[in-house]
Structures are given as structure tokens and as C-alpha cells.
GROMACS .gro file of C-alpha atoms in nm:
model
  151
    1MET     CA    1   9.234  -0.733 -10.710
    2THR     CA    2   9.655  -0.826 -10.608
    3THR     CA    3   9.718  -0.938 -11.023
    4GLN     CA    4   9.523  -0.596 -11.153
    5ALA     CA    5   9.796  -0.391 -10.945
    6THR     CA    6  10.106  -0.574 -11.020
    7SER     CA    7   9.971  -0.559 -11.381
    8ASP     CA    8   9.938  -0.176 -11.360
    9SER     CA    9  10.155  -0.111 -11.130
   10HIS     CA   10  10.479  -0.265 -11.370
   11PRO     CA   11  10.468  -0.023 -11.616
   12ARG     CA   12  10.457   0.266 -11.401
   13ARG     CA   13  10.767   0.088 -11.267
   14LEU     CA   14  10.984   0.071 -11.576
   15GLY     CA   15  10.894   0.413 -11.643
   16ARG     CA   16  10.987   0.553 -11.352
   17SER     CA   17  11.313   0.348 -11.444
   18ILE     CA   18  11.401   0.431 -11.744
   19GLY     CA   19  11.282   0.840 -11.678
   20ALA     CA   20  11.512   0.788 -11.370
   21VAL     CA   21  11.812   0.651 -11.592
   22VAL     CA   22  11.784   0.957 -11.882
   23ILE     CA   23  11.756   1.196 -11.535
   24GLY     CA   24  12.118   1.100 -11.527
   25PHE     CA   25  12.218   1.017 -11.845
   26LEU     CA   26  12.078   1.402 -11.959
   27THR     CA   27  12.235   1.578 -11.626
   28VAL     CA   28  12.608   1.445 -11.831
   29VAL     CA   29  12.560   1.585 -12.154
   30VAL     CA   30  12.377   1.934 -12.089
   31LEU     CA   31  12.599   2.038 -11.801
   32SER     CA   32  12.941   1.836 -11.977
   33LEU     CA   33  12.806   1.981 -12.353
   34GLY     CA   34  12.680   2.377 -12.210
   35THR     CA   35  12.992   2.344 -11.978
   36ASP     CA   36  13.250   2.314 -12.344
   37GLN     CA   37  13.063   2.546 -12.420
   38ALA     CA   38  13.134   2.809 -12.199
   39LEU     CA   39  13.483   2.824 -12.247
   40HIS     CA   40  13.504   2.815 -12.605
   41VAL     CA   41  13.281   3.087 -12.596
   42LEU     CA   42  13.540   3.219 -12.328
   43LYS     CA   43  13.881   3.130 -12.561
   44VAL     CA   44  13.985   2.906 -12.214
   45TYR     CA   45  13.954   2.660 -12.557
   46PRO     CA   46  14.015   2.635 -12.924
   47PRO     CA   47  13.735   2.727 -13.153
   48TRP     CA   48  13.466   2.366 -13.176
   49ASP     CA   49  13.678   2.355 -13.559
   50GLN     CA   50  14.002   2.294 -13.459
   51PRO     CA   51  14.184   1.999 -13.229
   52MET     CA   52  14.282   2.064 -12.817
   53HIS     CA   53  14.577   1.927 -12.788
   54GLY     CA   54  14.683   2.149 -12.483
   55PRO     CA   55  14.735   1.813 -12.148
   56LYS     CA   56  14.601   2.084 -11.915
   57LEU     CA   57  14.291   2.182 -12.147
   58ASN     CA   58  14.191   1.797 -12.183
   59LEU     CA   59  14.250   1.713 -11.823
   60LEU     CA   60  14.000   2.044 -11.737
   61ALA     CA   61  13.745   1.883 -12.012
   62LEU     CA   62  13.825   1.483 -11.821
   63THR     CA   63  13.844   1.615 -11.449
   64TYR     CA   64  13.448   1.806 -11.544
   65ARG     CA   65  13.273   1.576 -11.686
   66ILE     CA   66  13.389   1.263 -11.396
   67ILE     CA   67  13.186   1.518 -11.140
   68TYR     CA   68  12.861   1.553 -11.379
   69THR     CA   69  12.909   1.202 -11.396
   70VAL     CA   70  12.857   1.091 -11.075
   71ALA     CA   71  12.608   1.393 -11.056
   72GLY     CA   72  12.427   1.250 -11.286
   73ASN     CA   73  12.456   0.872 -11.149
   74TYR     CA   74  12.418   1.005 -10.866
   75LEU     CA   75  12.037   1.167 -10.998
   76THR     CA   76  12.013   0.897 -11.161
   77ALA     CA   77  11.986   0.676 -10.842
   78ARG     CA   78  11.787   0.955 -10.682
   79PHE     CA   79  11.474   0.914 -10.859
   80ALA     CA   80  11.492   0.522 -10.937
   81PRO     CA   81  11.259   0.333 -10.821
   82SER     CA   82  11.398   0.105 -10.655
   83SER     CA   83  11.780  -0.120 -10.635
   84PRO     CA   84  11.928   0.234 -10.723
   85MET     CA   85  12.245   0.062 -10.739
   86ARG     CA   86  12.111  -0.094 -11.049
   87HIS     CA   87  12.015   0.123 -11.226
   88VAL     CA   88  12.326   0.382 -11.148
   89TRP     CA   89  12.486   0.012 -11.293
   90THR     CA   90  12.257   0.076 -11.614
   91LEU     CA   91  12.379   0.383 -11.639
   92GLY     CA   92  12.691   0.341 -11.577
   93LEU     CA   93  12.714   0.053 -11.853
   94ILE     CA   94  12.516   0.297 -12.107
   95GLY     CA   95  12.903   0.590 -12.076
   96LEU     CA   96  13.097   0.255 -12.140
   97PHE     CA   97  12.981   0.210 -12.436
   98PHE     CA   98  12.910   0.507 -12.574
   99GLY     CA   99  13.231   0.612 -12.423
  100THR     CA  100  13.401   0.369 -12.609
  101LEU     CA  101  13.233   0.405 -12.907
  102GLY     CA  102  13.344   0.801 -12.850
  103ALA     CA  103  13.706   0.731 -12.841
  104ILE     CA  104  13.694   0.456 -13.106
  105ALA     CA  105  13.574   0.737 -13.362
  106THR     CA  106  13.789   1.033 -13.243
  107ILE     CA  107  14.101   0.830 -13.182
  108PRO     CA  108  14.199   0.782 -13.571
  109MET     CA  109  14.124   1.190 -13.563
  110ASN     CA  110  14.344   1.342 -13.383
  111LEU     CA  111  14.165   1.600 -13.215
  112GLY     CA  112  14.369   1.558 -12.949
  113PRO     CA  113  14.547   1.359 -12.703
  114ALA     CA  114  14.396   0.985 -12.726
  115TRP     CA  115  14.410   0.960 -12.326
  116TYR     CA  116  14.112   1.130 -12.298
  117PRO     CA  117  13.841   0.993 -12.482
  118ILE     CA  118  14.016   0.684 -12.303
  119SER     CA  119  13.987   0.810 -12.066
  120ILE     CA  120  13.637   0.917 -12.017
  121ALA     CA  121  13.552   0.620 -12.163
  122ALA     CA  122  13.720   0.413 -11.823
  123THR     CA  123  13.578   0.644 -11.550
  124ALA     CA  124  13.232   0.565 -11.651
  125LEU     CA  125  13.227   0.201 -11.396
  126PRO     CA  126  13.409   0.443 -11.153
  127CYS     CA  127  13.169   0.790 -11.141
  128SER     CA  128  12.917   0.545 -11.148
  129TRP     CA  129  12.941   0.350 -10.882
  130LEU     CA  130  13.112   0.694 -10.653
  131GLY     CA  131  12.725   0.848 -10.751
  132GLY     CA  132  12.580   0.565 -10.621
  133VAL     CA  133  12.754   0.512 -10.306
  134LEU     CA  134  12.714   0.867 -10.226
  135TYR     CA  135  12.375   0.853 -10.267
  136ARG     CA  136  12.406   0.579 -10.090
  137LYS     CA  137  12.568   0.752  -9.812
  138ARG     CA  138  12.377   1.044  -9.799
  139HIS     CA  139  12.006   0.912  -9.711
  140ASN     CA  140  12.123   0.545  -9.566
  141GLY     CA  141  12.436   0.623  -9.342
  142ARG     CA  142  12.539   0.264  -9.480
  143TRP     CA  143  12.854   0.216  -9.652
  144ASN     CA  144  12.805  -0.192  -9.637
  145GLU     CA  145  12.535  -0.212  -9.880
  146VAL     CA  146  12.660  -0.021 -10.119
  147PRO     CA  147  12.841  -0.317 -10.320
  148ALA     CA  148  13.219  -0.258 -10.455
  149PRO     CA  149  13.279  -0.331 -10.913
  150GLY     CA  150  13.338  -0.652 -10.936
  151LEU     CA  151  13.207  -0.804 -10.612
   0.00000   0.00000   0.00000
């Protein structure tokens, strides 16, 4: 009986783990692109087909992307069936991977300052860690159980 319960719960847990990471990823992507679109429509940003070289506008985009990345990782930790920080680090590595690919692809295209896509990639892991820390702090009230990056 125990063997059957264990084998039945593994696929369910794996599905919930994948779902937790997907929820966090989609949160970041949908909120980021939605905010981008709103700022384009409001003519704060130039049209989509034009470069955006203004440092203030790029700093604005980086700021809300950081906030959304922390929020997405918080949700990943929240919906993780176990080991919330492991799920957060998984999403962080996915963010680092796509951020790095984005930087490699867009820097030669001269769509804006090079520091912007580099910053997107560089903030992926710290934002993921912070999302996990905030989840743990809110739900357990213990900072000492959240491993810091590299420890």
C-alpha cells in the first residue's frame, strides 16, 4: 500500500513542482510585457519598432522587471509542493539562461544601452533569492533557514 501511494504521489508532486515554476515564469513575463505594452500605448516608450536608448526609460523598465521577478519567485515558492527555495533557484536559473540569451541576441542589434540586457541577466538570481526570502519570512518568520546565494 505504501509503495503504491509513493509511486502515485511522485508524478503529482512533479506536476505541482513544474506548475509552481511555470506560474512564477508566466507572472514575470505577462506582467513585464503588459507593462511594456501599456507604456508604449501611453507613448512613454517609443513605438515597438524603434530603439529605446534613454537611460531613464531603461531604468524604469529594469525597475519593474526586478519587482515582477521578485513577485514571480515569491509565487513559485508559495505554490511549490516542497523545498520552496529549490523551486526558486530553478526559476532563477531559467531567468539567468533566458536573460543571457537575450543579452547575446540584443546587444549587437543596438536596441538600447548594453547595460540593460546585461542587468536583466545579472539580476535574475538575486531577485529569485529575494522572492524566496520574502516568502519564507512571511510564512515562517525565520530568516536563518533561507540559504544565501553561494552558501
